[in-house]
DNA sequence: GCGGGTTTATGAACCGGTTCAGCGACTTCC
DNA sequence: GGAAGTCGCTGAACCGGTTCATAAACCCGC
C-alpha cells in the first residue's frame, strides 16, 4: 500500500538515489545497462513521481489554473465552456500537467485566486477568459510575474499574450450574409458592454451594418435575450434580422419572436454567434457561427505551456490568431418578405 | 518577486522556524505575544504556505480530483454538470482545497487517472459521477485505498460511500403526476442501460407505469433522443406521455413530436428529468424534475472532505441521502385528449 | 607504465514546510 | 530549598525528489 519512492528503486537496483534520478529523467551520468536496470526496477514497483516533492525542488507545480468569473447559471447553459475546458484538458494531460478549476464571483475574486495560487505555488500559469474593459487581471498577473495566456484576446494593455479570434472579421461576414439575402435593418443582441470581445463585436457590427443598425446589451442569459428581442421588435421600422452573441439568447429570441406573432425566418432572420446542439434542436434550426472550442482551448493551453517552459522569449511571441469561425447557414436565415417591417 | 518562506518570517520575528510553524498553525508551543509578532511578520511579508512543501511533509495534497468520462459533446450541453462542479468548487475552496478536473474517454481511462493521481499524490481523494453497471472504479479505489465519494450513488458493491438521490421515488412521483392527469400509456426515454442511475430509473418506471409502459434507451444525446421519440410515437396504441432522462432529449423529443404532426401537450405530454434554462426556453415550456445540482455537488464535496480528514470511521458513515427532486409542472403536461391514441 | 581526459556513480546539500526530542527558565508544592 | 512539573522555544530530522561537487574506474596515447 505504501507508495514506492526512489529510495526503494535505488535499493532494488543496487545504486544510489542520485543515479535513479538521472536514469528516470533521461539525463547523462548513468550507463545504458544501469539505466535499464533502474527503469526495470521502477516499473516493477509501479513508481510514479511524487508531485509535491518534484514541485518542491523543481519549483514548478505541474499544473495550470483556470478561474472563471461567470454566474454558474450562465456558465452551465453554454456548451462552449465545456468544450473549451475539454480542449484545454486534452492538451495539458498530454504534456503531464493538471488543470485546477475555480469558479468565482467576479474578476476581482479571480485576481485574488490568481494571487493565492501563485503564492502557494499551486500553478505554473493561468488561462484567462472573458476579458473585461478595465480588467484588473492582466495587471495583477504582470505584477506577480505569473505566466498567463488570454483565451479570446488580444489584451489591449499587452500585459498578457492572447490566443484570439478575429471577431470583427467574423461579424463582418455575418452582416454580409444578411445583406446578401437582402436585409437592410439589422440588430445585434450583444453581451455585457463590459466584456471586451462583446464590445469588439458591437463595434464591428455598427461599422458593417450601417445606419439602420440597432443594438441591445444583455448579460448573456436567456432571460435578457428575450427582453432585448421584444424591445427590438417593437421598433419601427422593425429589424428584419437579429444577430445574437450566443446560442442561448438566440433560442430565447426565437421564442420571443414567435410569441410576438412573427415567423422565423419569414418575418425575422436569426443568427447565433456560437454553434451547439442547441442550434440544431430548435425549430427552425439556427444559422450559427461555428468555431471549434475544443481546438481553441487546446491552442490556448499549448501557448501557455510554451510560456511556462520557455519564458516570455519562447517559441511564440505576442498574440496568436486562431482560425475564423465558420458561418453555418441553416433554416433561420432567409430573404426578408418584400412587405416586411 | 521572490516568494517569502517561513525562514524569512523567522528572521523578521527573531524566532526559530519551528516557532513560526507552530504560530501559523495555531498549535501550542508559543506564547501569545510571540504568536502575534509572528503573525504580524507573516502578514507584512504576504506569506502563503508553499503547497508543495506542505504536501510533502503533511502527506496531503490539499486537492481533490474529478475525472469525468462522458463525451464532451454530451457534457457541454447539460447545464447539470457545470452546476455540480460549481457546487463542488464552492465547498472545496471554502475549506482550502483545490479541484483537479480531468475529462477522459471512458471509465477505464478514468480509473487510470485515479491511479496516477494517487501515485503522484496529486489529490487526497476523488469524486465519482455516472456509475456504470460493472464499473471498475470502486474496486480500483478500494485497492489503492484512496478516499472517494460517489455523487449519485449508492454504490451497490459498497466499496465507495455515496451521496445519492432516490431516483426510484422521484420516478414514481412523475408517474403519479401523469396518472393523475389521466395518462395510461406512458413511455420512458432513458440514458444508456449501462449507467446505474439510468437503470434504476428504468426499473422504477417499469414498476410504477404498469403494463402499457414502453421504453427506449439512448446515449443522452439530442440525436438519439429524437430517434427514440420517433420510434415510440410510431407504436400503436401511441403513448400519450413520455418521460425523458435529461433536458436535452426532452427538447429534442419536443421537436420530433412536432415534426410528426403532434401537439404538446394536446397529443403528447412531456417531462424532463433535469430542469434548466433549456426547459423554460422551449415552447411549450417543459415540466421538469428540478434538483439543486449546486447543493448536491457541495454535499458530495463535503462528504469527501470529511472522509479525507477523518478516515472511513469519520463523522458520516455509509451513504448519505440527498433531498428528492421537485417536480416543476409547466406547460408540457396536461390531460390526454379523450380521443387520443 | 604513466599523465590526462572521459565516463559512471556517489554523498550531501537543498527546496519549504512539519514535527519531535530536548533544554533552559519559570512555577508549584511540600 | 529542592524535586517535580509546565511553559516557551530551538535544533535537527524528515517528507521525496533534484542537483552539484567529487571521486572512482576506465580509456586513450605516448
XYZ file of C-alpha atoms (C1' of nucleotides) in Angstrom:
742
model
C 0.000 0.000 0.000
C 2.912 2.365 0.728
C 3.754 4.176 -2.426
C 7.296 3.463 -3.634
C 9.951 6.195 -3.651
C 13.214 6.484 -5.497
C 14.914 5.130 -2.397
C 13.050 1.863 -2.941
C 14.140 1.796 -6.536
C 17.722 2.548 -5.572
C 17.775 -0.298 -3.070
C 16.252 -2.705 -5.550
C 18.651 -1.761 -8.331
C 21.644 -1.522 -6.018
C 22.539 2.060 -6.878
C 22.313 5.482 -5.280
C 19.247 7.713 -5.303
C 21.045 10.197 -7.495
C 21.629 7.535 -10.132
C 17.955 6.685 -10.046
C 17.007 10.293 -10.556
C 19.355 10.593 -13.511
C 18.076 7.421 -15.068
C 14.426 8.306 -14.668
C 14.882 11.731 -16.138
C 16.931 10.600 -19.083
C 19.980 12.634 -18.159
C 23.590 11.579 -18.685
C 25.514 10.164 -15.786
C 24.484 6.532 -15.848
C 25.457 3.776 -18.221
C 22.895 2.266 -20.539
C 22.947 -1.021 -18.637
C 22.375 0.649 -15.277
C 19.666 2.836 -16.721
C 17.783 -0.186 -17.920
C 18.152 -1.945 -14.616
C 16.792 1.133 -12.838
C 13.890 1.573 -15.221
C 13.005 -2.074 -14.798
C 13.019 -1.691 -11.019
C 10.873 1.440 -11.199
C 8.479 -0.345 -13.451
C 8.281 -3.378 -11.230
C 7.466 -1.214 -8.240
C 4.929 0.822 -10.152
C 6.695 4.003 -9.219
C 5.313 7.417 -10.075
C 6.977 10.669 -9.076
C 5.567 12.383 -6.028
C 4.429 15.709 -7.470
C 4.874 17.527 -4.189
C 8.496 16.509 -3.908
C 9.164 17.282 -7.521
C 7.457 20.652 -7.297
C 9.443 21.498 -4.233
C 12.822 21.088 -5.822
C 11.908 21.894 -9.390
C 9.955 24.988 -8.322
C 7.243 24.039 -10.802
C 3.767 22.940 -9.868
C 2.991 20.834 -12.915
C -0.440 22.364 -13.065
C -2.159 25.354 -14.585
C -5.211 27.162 -13.355
C -8.439 28.363 -14.854
C -10.592 30.634 -12.740
C -13.857 31.564 -14.325
C -15.908 34.549 -13.220
C -19.337 33.970 -14.605
C -22.521 33.179 -12.792
C -22.909 29.413 -12.745
C -26.362 29.873 -14.164
C -24.948 31.334 -17.363
C -21.947 29.055 -17.474
C -23.912 25.893 -17.338
C -26.052 26.648 -20.270
C -23.243 27.442 -22.650
C -21.818 24.346 -24.239
C -18.897 26.465 -25.380
C -17.267 26.361 -21.986
C -17.194 22.648 -21.531
C -15.788 22.237 -24.992
C -13.149 24.805 -24.206
C -12.202 23.124 -20.950
C -12.171 19.785 -22.649
C -9.689 21.070 -25.210
C -7.525 22.690 -22.568
C -7.568 19.469 -20.610
C -6.583 17.338 -23.562
C -3.525 19.438 -24.291
C -2.489 19.646 -20.662
C -2.766 15.998 -19.825
C -0.800 15.107 -22.929
C 2.020 17.189 -21.531
C 1.739 15.928 -17.986
C 0.019 18.882 -16.445
C -3.112 19.024 -14.354
C -5.885 21.591 -14.538
C -7.069 23.476 -11.474
C -10.537 24.876 -11.905
C -12.129 27.574 -9.820
C -15.499 29.221 -10.310
C -15.726 32.604 -8.677
C -17.934 35.653 -8.375
C -16.160 38.278 -10.400
C -12.832 39.258 -11.906
C -11.589 40.698 -8.641
C -12.173 37.416 -6.885
C -10.465 35.813 -9.840
C -7.417 38.032 -9.462
C -7.355 37.116 -5.777
C -7.402 33.444 -6.694
C -4.523 34.022 -9.086
C -2.527 35.696 -6.347
C -3.204 32.875 -3.943
C -2.387 30.161 -6.448
C 0.862 31.858 -7.261
C 1.829 32.458 -3.646
C 1.026 28.864 -2.800
C 2.893 27.702 -5.918
C -0.123 25.685 -6.871
C 0.105 26.500 -10.547
C 2.750 27.404 -13.082
C 0.439 29.677 -15.015
C -3.157 30.527 -15.687
C -5.577 30.857 -18.537
C -7.827 33.885 -18.739
C -11.219 34.062 -20.354
C -13.782 36.829 -20.718
C -11.575 39.876 -20.678
C -13.470 42.918 -19.393
C -12.828 46.536 -20.186
C -10.596 47.855 -17.443
C -9.920 44.292 -16.363
C -7.671 44.114 -13.276
C -6.311 40.688 -14.097
C -3.580 41.375 -16.655
C -2.008 43.976 -14.400
C -2.104 41.686 -11.382
C -0.542 38.873 -13.368
C 2.217 41.086 -14.632
C 2.831 42.334 -11.126
C 3.285 38.882 -9.654
C 5.062 37.664 -12.767
C 2.923 34.644 -13.424
C 2.765 33.216 -16.936
C -0.695 33.666 -18.391
C -2.498 33.389 -21.694
C -5.726 35.055 -22.596
C -8.133 32.812 -24.474
C -10.086 35.295 -26.546
C -7.562 38.112 -26.607
C -5.799 40.183 -27.559
C -5.204 42.082 -24.358
C -5.214 45.773 -25.242
C -2.774 46.529 -22.438
C -0.357 44.000 -23.871
C 0.393 42.571 -20.444
C -0.796 39.081 -21.320
C -0.376 37.308 -24.662
C -3.558 36.035 -26.218
C -4.924 33.369 -28.477
C -7.691 35.128 -30.264
C -10.296 35.026 -32.962
C -10.912 37.968 -35.228
C -14.449 38.664 -34.079
C -14.614 41.818 -36.139
C -13.976 39.942 -39.349
C -16.433 37.229 -38.358
C -19.061 39.805 -37.591
C -18.491 41.425 -40.956
C -19.036 38.058 -42.614
C -22.336 37.630 -40.763
C -23.521 41.071 -41.793
C -22.512 40.378 -45.370
C -24.516 37.166 -45.327
C -27.579 39.099 -44.169
C -27.014 41.920 -46.625
C -26.637 39.355 -49.345
C -30.053 37.974 -48.506
C -31.473 41.459 -48.855
C -31.740 42.529 -45.237
C -31.298 46.212 -44.566
C -32.440 46.715 -40.992
C -30.208 44.640 -38.746
C -29.988 44.391 -34.983
C -27.433 42.991 -32.587
C -28.164 41.472 -29.195
C -24.797 41.645 -27.518
C -23.288 40.539 -24.251
C -22.364 42.973 -21.498
C -20.591 46.056 -22.853
C -18.017 45.472 -20.131
C -16.776 42.358 -21.886
C -14.040 43.171 -24.329
C -14.991 40.707 -27.048
C -18.595 41.791 -26.774
C -17.567 45.395 -27.290
C -15.411 44.409 -30.285
C -18.277 42.631 -31.923
C -20.627 45.525 -31.296
C -18.181 47.934 -32.882
C -17.696 45.716 -35.887
C -21.431 45.315 -36.189
C -22.004 49.053 -36.090
C -19.351 49.585 -38.713
C -20.627 46.886 -41.067
C -24.370 47.118 -40.614
C -24.618 50.798 -41.408
C -27.104 53.357 -40.294
C -30.215 51.285 -39.693
C -28.455 49.151 -37.099
C -29.907 48.693 -33.643
C -28.293 47.173 -30.577
C -29.276 45.843 -27.188
C -26.888 44.718 -24.478
C -27.534 41.772 -22.143
C -25.816 39.631 -19.572
C -25.761 36.641 -21.966
C -28.690 34.982 -20.205
C -31.781 33.652 -21.924
C -33.970 35.992 -19.867
C -32.259 39.145 -21.011
C -32.009 37.800 -24.539
C -35.795 37.543 -24.622
C -36.287 41.007 -23.174
C -33.839 42.514 -25.651
C -35.630 40.797 -28.510
C -39.014 42.126 -27.500
C -37.551 45.603 -27.261
C -36.005 45.415 -30.715
C -39.162 44.024 -32.284
C -41.191 46.961 -31.004
C -39.072 49.378 -33.001
C -40.487 50.944 -36.136
C -39.306 50.180 -38.674
C -38.776 46.720 -37.237
C -35.458 44.985 -37.814
C -35.650 42.064 -40.229
C -32.653 40.224 -38.847
C -31.055 39.870 -35.425
C -27.562 38.647 -34.573
C -27.225 37.156 -31.079
C -23.956 36.989 -29.212
C -24.583 33.433 -28.048
C -26.681 30.403 -28.795
C -28.786 30.553 -25.645
C -30.037 34.049 -26.334
C -30.738 33.193 -29.949
C -33.015 30.387 -28.827
C -34.701 32.692 -26.336
C -35.085 35.282 -29.093
C -36.734 32.691 -31.286
C -39.390 32.083 -28.647
C -39.870 35.795 -28.089
C -40.386 36.401 -31.797
C -42.894 33.602 -32.023
C -44.807 34.990 -29.067
C -44.854 38.363 -30.788
C -46.610 36.670 -33.677
C -43.644 36.745 -36.004
C -42.403 33.802 -38.011
C -38.751 32.884 -38.403
C -37.294 33.228 -40.969
C -40.325 34.739 -42.734
C -40.562 37.892 -40.668
C -37.265 37.736 -38.919
C -33.905 36.119 -39.603
C -31.836 34.941 -36.659
C -28.109 34.247 -36.334
C -26.391 32.812 -33.269
C -22.780 33.556 -32.521
C -21.903 30.215 -31.020
C -22.934 26.941 -32.587
C -24.027 23.963 -30.487
C -26.513 21.146 -30.287
C -28.948 23.774 -29.115
C -28.938 25.406 -32.529
C -29.910 22.131 -34.154
C -32.643 21.368 -31.633
C -34.790 24.379 -32.338
C -37.430 24.758 -34.937
C -36.367 26.267 -37.266
C -32.732 25.260 -36.837
C -30.414 28.196 -36.305
C -27.860 29.667 -38.609
C -24.786 29.984 -36.438
C -21.139 30.902 -36.305
C -19.288 27.733 -35.512
C -15.857 27.614 -34.027
C -14.003 24.667 -32.665
C -13.963 25.444 -28.958
C -12.073 22.239 -28.249
C -9.189 23.134 -30.523
C -9.335 26.712 -29.352
C -8.866 25.571 -25.772
C -6.071 23.241 -26.802
C -4.307 26.063 -28.630
C -4.520 28.354 -25.631
C -3.225 25.630 -23.327
C -0.356 24.865 -25.681
C 0.582 28.532 -25.804
C 0.560 28.706 -22.025
C 2.743 25.650 -21.594
C 5.274 27.105 -24.034
C 5.285 30.266 -21.994
C 5.786 28.316 -18.791
C 8.540 26.228 -20.253
C 10.480 28.756 -22.250
C 9.601 32.069 -20.658
C 8.319 35.143 -22.445
C 11.019 34.853 -25.090
C 9.953 31.360 -26.093
C 8.717 29.750 -29.255
C 5.837 32.132 -29.907
C 5.776 35.784 -29.024
C 2.810 38.099 -28.742
C -0.666 37.151 -29.793
C -1.632 34.096 -31.795
C -4.541 34.265 -34.141
C -6.929 31.346 -34.290
C -8.904 30.478 -37.393
C -12.082 32.395 -38.180
C -15.366 30.815 -37.143
C -17.382 29.361 -39.964
C -20.888 30.550 -40.709
C -23.171 27.526 -40.811
C -26.299 28.527 -42.669
C -29.451 26.722 -41.530
C -33.147 27.477 -41.588
C -33.305 30.646 -39.521
C -31.939 32.984 -42.156
C -33.744 33.773 -45.396
C -34.521 36.791 -47.550
C -36.898 39.239 -45.850
C -40.505 39.390 -47.009
C -40.976 42.200 -49.540
C -43.720 43.717 -47.373
C -41.878 43.131 -44.132
C -41.375 45.812 -41.486
C 9.408 38.946 -6.511
C 10.845 36.015 -4.501
C 8.063 34.494 -2.528
C 8.650 34.623 1.237
C 9.222 31.443 3.250
C 8.896 30.753 6.922
C 12.640 31.309 7.208
C 12.031 34.917 6.228
C 9.322 35.218 8.819
C 11.523 33.636 11.458
C 14.335 36.054 10.733
C 11.988 39.028 10.813
C 10.359 37.965 14.092
C 13.602 36.838 15.653
C 12.488 33.271 16.378
C 13.136 29.792 15.025
C 11.367 28.259 12.029
C 9.690 25.779 14.290
C 8.139 28.572 16.328
C 6.835 30.128 13.147
C 5.281 26.867 12.067
C 3.581 26.477 15.437
C 2.291 30.008 15.420
C 0.947 29.844 11.889
C -0.860 26.608 12.514
C -2.381 27.661 15.799
C -0.684 24.952 17.809
C 0.565 25.301 21.364
C 4.227 25.902 21.958
C 4.492 29.657 21.560
C 3.322 32.438 23.843
C 0.516 34.704 22.771
C 2.850 37.647 22.403
C 5.274 35.754 20.202
C 2.433 34.333 18.150
C 1.167 37.794 17.385
C 4.594 39.032 16.455
C 4.995 36.103 14.082
C 1.583 36.553 12.524
C 2.300 40.228 12.016
C 5.580 39.385 10.298
C 3.885 36.800 8.079
C 1.240 39.297 7.179
C 3.733 42.027 6.406
C 5.591 39.702 4.060
C 2.416 38.466 2.430
C 3.368 34.911 3.156
C 1.312 31.987 1.896
C 2.274 28.380 2.521
C 4.009 26.606 -0.332
C 1.613 23.789 -1.086
C 4.328 21.522 -2.402
C 6.321 21.760 0.803
C 3.273 21.334 2.921
C 2.073 18.353 0.902
C 5.457 16.772 1.137
C 5.592 16.676 4.891
C 1.898 16.520 5.649
C 1.407 13.765 3.070
C -1.760 15.532 1.924
C -2.218 17.185 -1.429
C -4.813 19.754 -0.457
C -6.727 18.941 -3.597
C -9.393 16.545 -4.759
C -9.992 15.228 -8.238
C -12.929 14.861 -10.529
C -12.431 12.823 -13.669
C -15.415 12.726 -15.938
C -15.925 10.092 -18.598
C -18.508 11.491 -20.907
C -18.147 12.652 -24.452
C -17.528 16.399 -24.370
C -20.379 16.782 -26.806
C -22.877 15.490 -24.248
C -21.211 17.131 -21.290
C -21.298 20.576 -22.722
C -24.969 20.598 -23.362
C -26.004 19.579 -19.882
C -26.192 22.500 -17.527
C -26.330 19.998 -14.687
C -22.624 19.381 -14.795
C -21.474 22.924 -14.507
C -23.837 23.478 -11.627
C -22.497 20.364 -9.968
C -18.899 21.430 -10.424
C -19.749 24.889 -9.224
C -21.169 23.454 -6.012
C -18.214 21.142 -5.513
C -15.903 24.043 -6.057
C -17.674 26.291 -3.580
C -17.393 23.744 -0.804
C -13.783 22.907 -1.577
C -12.472 26.422 -1.752
C -14.184 27.262 1.488
C -12.133 24.531 3.083
C -8.889 25.383 1.362
C -8.859 22.650 -1.214
C -8.386 22.874 -4.945
C -10.224 20.934 -7.610
C -8.416 18.955 -10.276
C -10.554 18.317 -13.307
C -9.942 15.748 -15.994
C -12.130 14.859 -18.935
C -11.455 11.401 -20.276
C -12.722 8.848 -22.720
C -14.261 6.167 -20.561
C -14.337 4.753 -17.055
C -11.203 2.724 -17.617
C -9.275 5.816 -18.538
C -10.832 7.400 -15.500
C -9.610 4.609 -13.249
C -6.163 5.049 -14.770
C -6.280 8.746 -13.959
C -7.252 7.902 -10.401
C -4.293 5.577 -10.091
C -1.922 8.158 -11.458
C -3.263 10.946 -9.263
C -2.895 8.747 -6.241
C 0.588 7.553 -7.111
C 1.667 11.102 -7.780
C -0.051 12.248 -4.578
C -1.791 14.926 -6.556
C -5.087 14.519 -4.761
C -6.348 13.417 -1.381
C -9.493 11.889 -2.794
C -11.791 11.841 -5.757
C -15.412 12.322 -6.616
C -17.143 9.832 -8.861
C -20.073 10.509 -11.138
C -22.038 8.360 -13.557
C -21.629 4.940 -12.003
C -21.880 2.202 -14.614
C -23.032 -1.335 -14.124
C -19.905 -3.380 -13.538
C -17.980 -0.175 -13.031
C -14.255 -0.816 -12.441
C -13.712 2.375 -10.461
C -14.929 1.468 -6.968
C -12.770 -1.632 -6.928
C -9.693 0.252 -8.111
C -10.249 2.917 -5.493
C -10.589 0.383 -2.753
C -7.470 -1.373 -3.985
C -5.312 1.732 -3.836
C -7.047 2.935 -0.696
C -7.965 6.377 -1.925
C -10.871 8.194 -0.279
C -13.726 8.616 -2.727
C -17.339 9.638 -2.762
C -19.861 8.750 -5.397
C -22.121 11.614 -6.380
C -25.252 9.825 -7.450
C -24.802 6.595 -5.518
C -25.263 4.353 -3.775
C -22.553 2.016 -4.949
C -24.032 -1.474 -4.987
C -20.648 -3.026 -4.229
C -20.392 -0.842 -1.140
C -16.765 -0.019 -1.867
C -17.385 3.710 -2.107
C -19.800 5.747 0.015
C -22.302 7.780 -1.924
C -24.378 10.920 -1.786
C -27.464 9.963 -3.610
C -30.943 10.886 -4.693
C -33.769 8.408 -4.551
C -34.419 8.286 -8.271
C -36.918 5.495 -7.839
C -39.122 7.573 -5.600
C -38.773 10.584 -7.874
C -39.743 8.479 -10.870
C -42.755 7.205 -9.012
C -43.798 10.786 -8.334
C -43.522 11.615 -12.021
C -45.601 8.617 -12.997
C -48.187 9.530 -10.388
C -48.393 13.032 -11.792
C -49.071 11.619 -15.244
C -51.527 9.052 -13.970
C -53.267 11.820 -12.058
C -53.735 13.714 -15.300
C -55.353 10.643 -16.782
C -52.495 9.222 -18.834
C -52.415 5.469 -19.201
C -49.879 4.760 -21.899
C -46.524 6.081 -20.722
C -43.068 5.833 -22.228
C -39.584 6.417 -20.930
C -36.623 7.638 -22.951
C -33.732 6.601 -20.765
C -29.982 7.013 -20.810
C -27.615 4.143 -21.535
C -28.627 0.953 -19.712
C -25.022 0.704 -18.616
C -25.416 3.692 -16.351
C -26.555 2.666 -12.926
C -28.866 5.575 -12.229
C -30.391 5.184 -15.649
C -31.102 1.539 -14.935
C -32.623 2.421 -11.561
C -34.950 4.909 -13.109
C -35.979 2.477 -15.807
C -36.795 -0.181 -13.222
C -38.786 2.265 -11.156
C -40.596 3.419 -14.251
C -41.479 -0.108 -15.259
C -42.757 -0.846 -11.765
C -44.850 2.299 -11.489
C -46.112 2.758 -15.027
C -47.661 -0.687 -15.301
C -48.240 -2.815 -18.319
C -48.678 -0.272 -21.090
C -45.201 1.153 -20.481
C -42.661 1.464 -23.278
C -39.004 2.273 -23.093
C -36.184 3.350 -25.356
C -32.556 3.658 -24.368
C -30.210 6.358 -25.660
C -26.773 7.827 -25.087
C -28.274 11.011 -23.563
C -27.699 12.974 -26.761
C -30.286 15.096 -28.531
C -29.879 12.988 -31.665
C -30.764 9.696 -30.011
C -33.494 11.401 -28.025
C -35.156 12.390 -31.286
C -34.760 8.937 -32.792
C -36.176 7.289 -29.686
C -39.133 9.644 -29.726
C -39.969 8.888 -33.350
C -39.813 5.184 -32.583
C -42.124 5.486 -29.606
C -44.606 7.638 -31.492
C -44.934 5.010 -34.217
C -46.243 2.483 -31.721
C -49.937 1.635 -31.716
C -51.503 2.460 -29.415
C -49.341 5.539 -29.206
C -48.054 6.652 -25.811
C -49.680 9.827 -24.534
C -46.827 10.881 -22.298
C -43.040 10.499 -22.421
C -40.547 10.906 -19.593
C -37.046 11.874 -20.731
C -33.944 11.193 -18.694
C -32.490 14.636 -19.344
C -33.478 18.081 -20.514
C -31.653 17.963 -23.816
C -33.502 14.864 -25.018
C -36.811 16.288 -23.874
C -36.253 19.315 -26.059
C -35.250 17.114 -28.947
C -38.339 14.988 -28.344
C -40.487 18.088 -28.474
C -39.203 18.873 -31.952
C -39.652 15.303 -33.083
C -43.253 15.258 -31.877
C -43.980 18.476 -33.667
C -42.475 17.143 -36.865
C -44.693 14.077 -36.527
C -47.653 16.425 -36.533
C -48.426 16.057 -32.844
C -49.072 18.929 -30.487
C -47.649 19.149 -26.989
C -49.346 18.838 -24.579
C -52.514 18.181 -26.617
C -51.414 14.893 -28.154
C -48.398 14.203 -26.019
C -47.231 15.196 -22.554
C -43.513 15.597 -21.954
C -41.493 15.508 -18.734
C -37.759 16.225 -18.476
C -35.660 14.705 -15.735
C -33.312 17.618 -15.242
C -34.514 21.171 -15.030
C -32.569 24.038 -16.606
C -32.932 27.250 -18.563
C -33.468 24.999 -21.559
C -36.787 23.819 -20.153
C -38.014 27.386 -19.897
C -36.821 28.362 -23.357
C -38.938 25.945 -25.281
C -42.459 26.382 -26.459
C -44.356 24.998 -24.627
C -42.191 25.225 -21.513
C -41.266 21.850 -20.065
C -42.500 20.182 -16.919
C -39.306 19.029 -15.253
C -37.778 17.409 -12.217
C -35.680 20.039 -10.575
C -32.861 19.295 -8.210
C -30.310 21.679 -6.845
C -27.183 20.469 -8.570
C -25.110 23.136 -6.870
C -26.039 21.977 -3.399
C -25.759 18.373 -4.486
C -22.182 18.977 -5.571
C -21.437 20.823 -2.353
C -22.835 17.946 -0.298
C -20.715 15.402 -2.137
C -17.599 17.520 -1.714
C -18.293 17.990 1.989
C -18.703 14.262 2.416
C -15.416 13.639 0.644
C -13.511 16.151 2.747
C -14.846 14.532 5.897
C -13.662 11.211 4.612
C -10.244 12.615 3.820
C -9.950 14.305 7.177
C -11.352 11.697 9.477
C -10.971 8.460 7.585
C -13.699 5.924 6.917
C -14.795 5.991 10.548
C -15.470 9.710 10.482
C -18.473 11.895 11.035
C -20.740 10.216 8.500
C -20.697 6.566 7.618
C -22.187 4.855 4.607
C -24.420 6.577 2.119
C -25.999 9.975 2.553
C -29.350 10.656 1.013
C -29.948 13.974 -0.664
C -33.363 15.594 -0.903
C -35.795 14.426 -3.563
C -36.002 16.470 -6.741
C -39.082 18.619 -7.041
C -41.484 18.228 -9.924
C -41.969 21.637 -11.525
C -45.161 21.487 -13.553
C -45.172 23.714 -16.621
C -46.966 23.724 -19.941
C -45.827 20.432 -21.415
C -48.021 18.172 -19.295
C -51.814 18.145 -19.471
C -54.619 15.605 -19.517
C -54.646 13.498 -22.696
C -57.286 14.179 -25.349
C -60.216 11.828 -24.900
C -59.842 10.607 -28.479
C -56.077 10.427 -28.319
C -54.105 7.407 -29.423
C 53.675 2.408 -17.171
C 52.051 6.878 -16.571
C 49.649 11.501 -17.186
C 45.309 13.380 -18.835
C 40.605 13.077 -20.095
C 36.111 10.898 -20.096
C 32.534 8.094 -18.242
C 29.927 6.448 -14.358
C 28.459 6.682 -9.853
C 28.030 8.607 -5.082
C 27.309 11.645 -0.897
C 25.346 15.536 0.621
C 23.019 19.819 0.238
C 18.743 21.770 -0.993
C 13.602 23.007 -1.893
C 9.946 24.795 2.349
C 7.394 23.242 5.210
C 6.129 19.874 9.864
C 7.294 17.520 13.973
C 9.526 15.895 17.960
C 13.109 15.365 21.431
C 15.413 18.217 24.407
C 16.658 22.111 27.100
C 16.569 26.216 29.876
C 13.579 29.120 32.746
C 9.858 29.560 35.494
C 6.150 27.936 38.589
C 4.277 24.901 42.038
C 4.174 22.297 46.010
C 5.798 20.029 50.036
C 15.259 24.836 49.358
C 14.865 21.238 46.299
C 12.192 17.918 43.456
C 8.686 17.807 40.013
C 6.122 19.710 36.548
C 4.898 23.164 32.994
C 5.828 26.574 29.507
C 8.263 28.541 25.533
C 11.368 27.870 22.357
C 15.206 25.689 19.484
C 17.921 22.318 16.688
C 17.636 18.798 13.742
C 15.483 15.141 11.297
C 12.223 14.248 7.848
C 8.973 14.161 3.594
C 10.813 12.640 -1.786
C 12.592 14.300 -5.158
C 16.854 17.237 -7.949
C 21.491 18.741 -8.483
C 26.264 19.509 -7.938
C 30.918 18.701 -6.381
C 33.714 14.946 -6.072
C 35.661 10.560 -6.533
C 36.498 6.030 -8.505
C 37.033 3.464 -12.663
C 38.180 3.251 -17.134
C 40.175 4.552 -21.681
C 43.484 6.663 -24.515
C 48.021 7.716 -26.475
C 52.835 8.160 -25.808
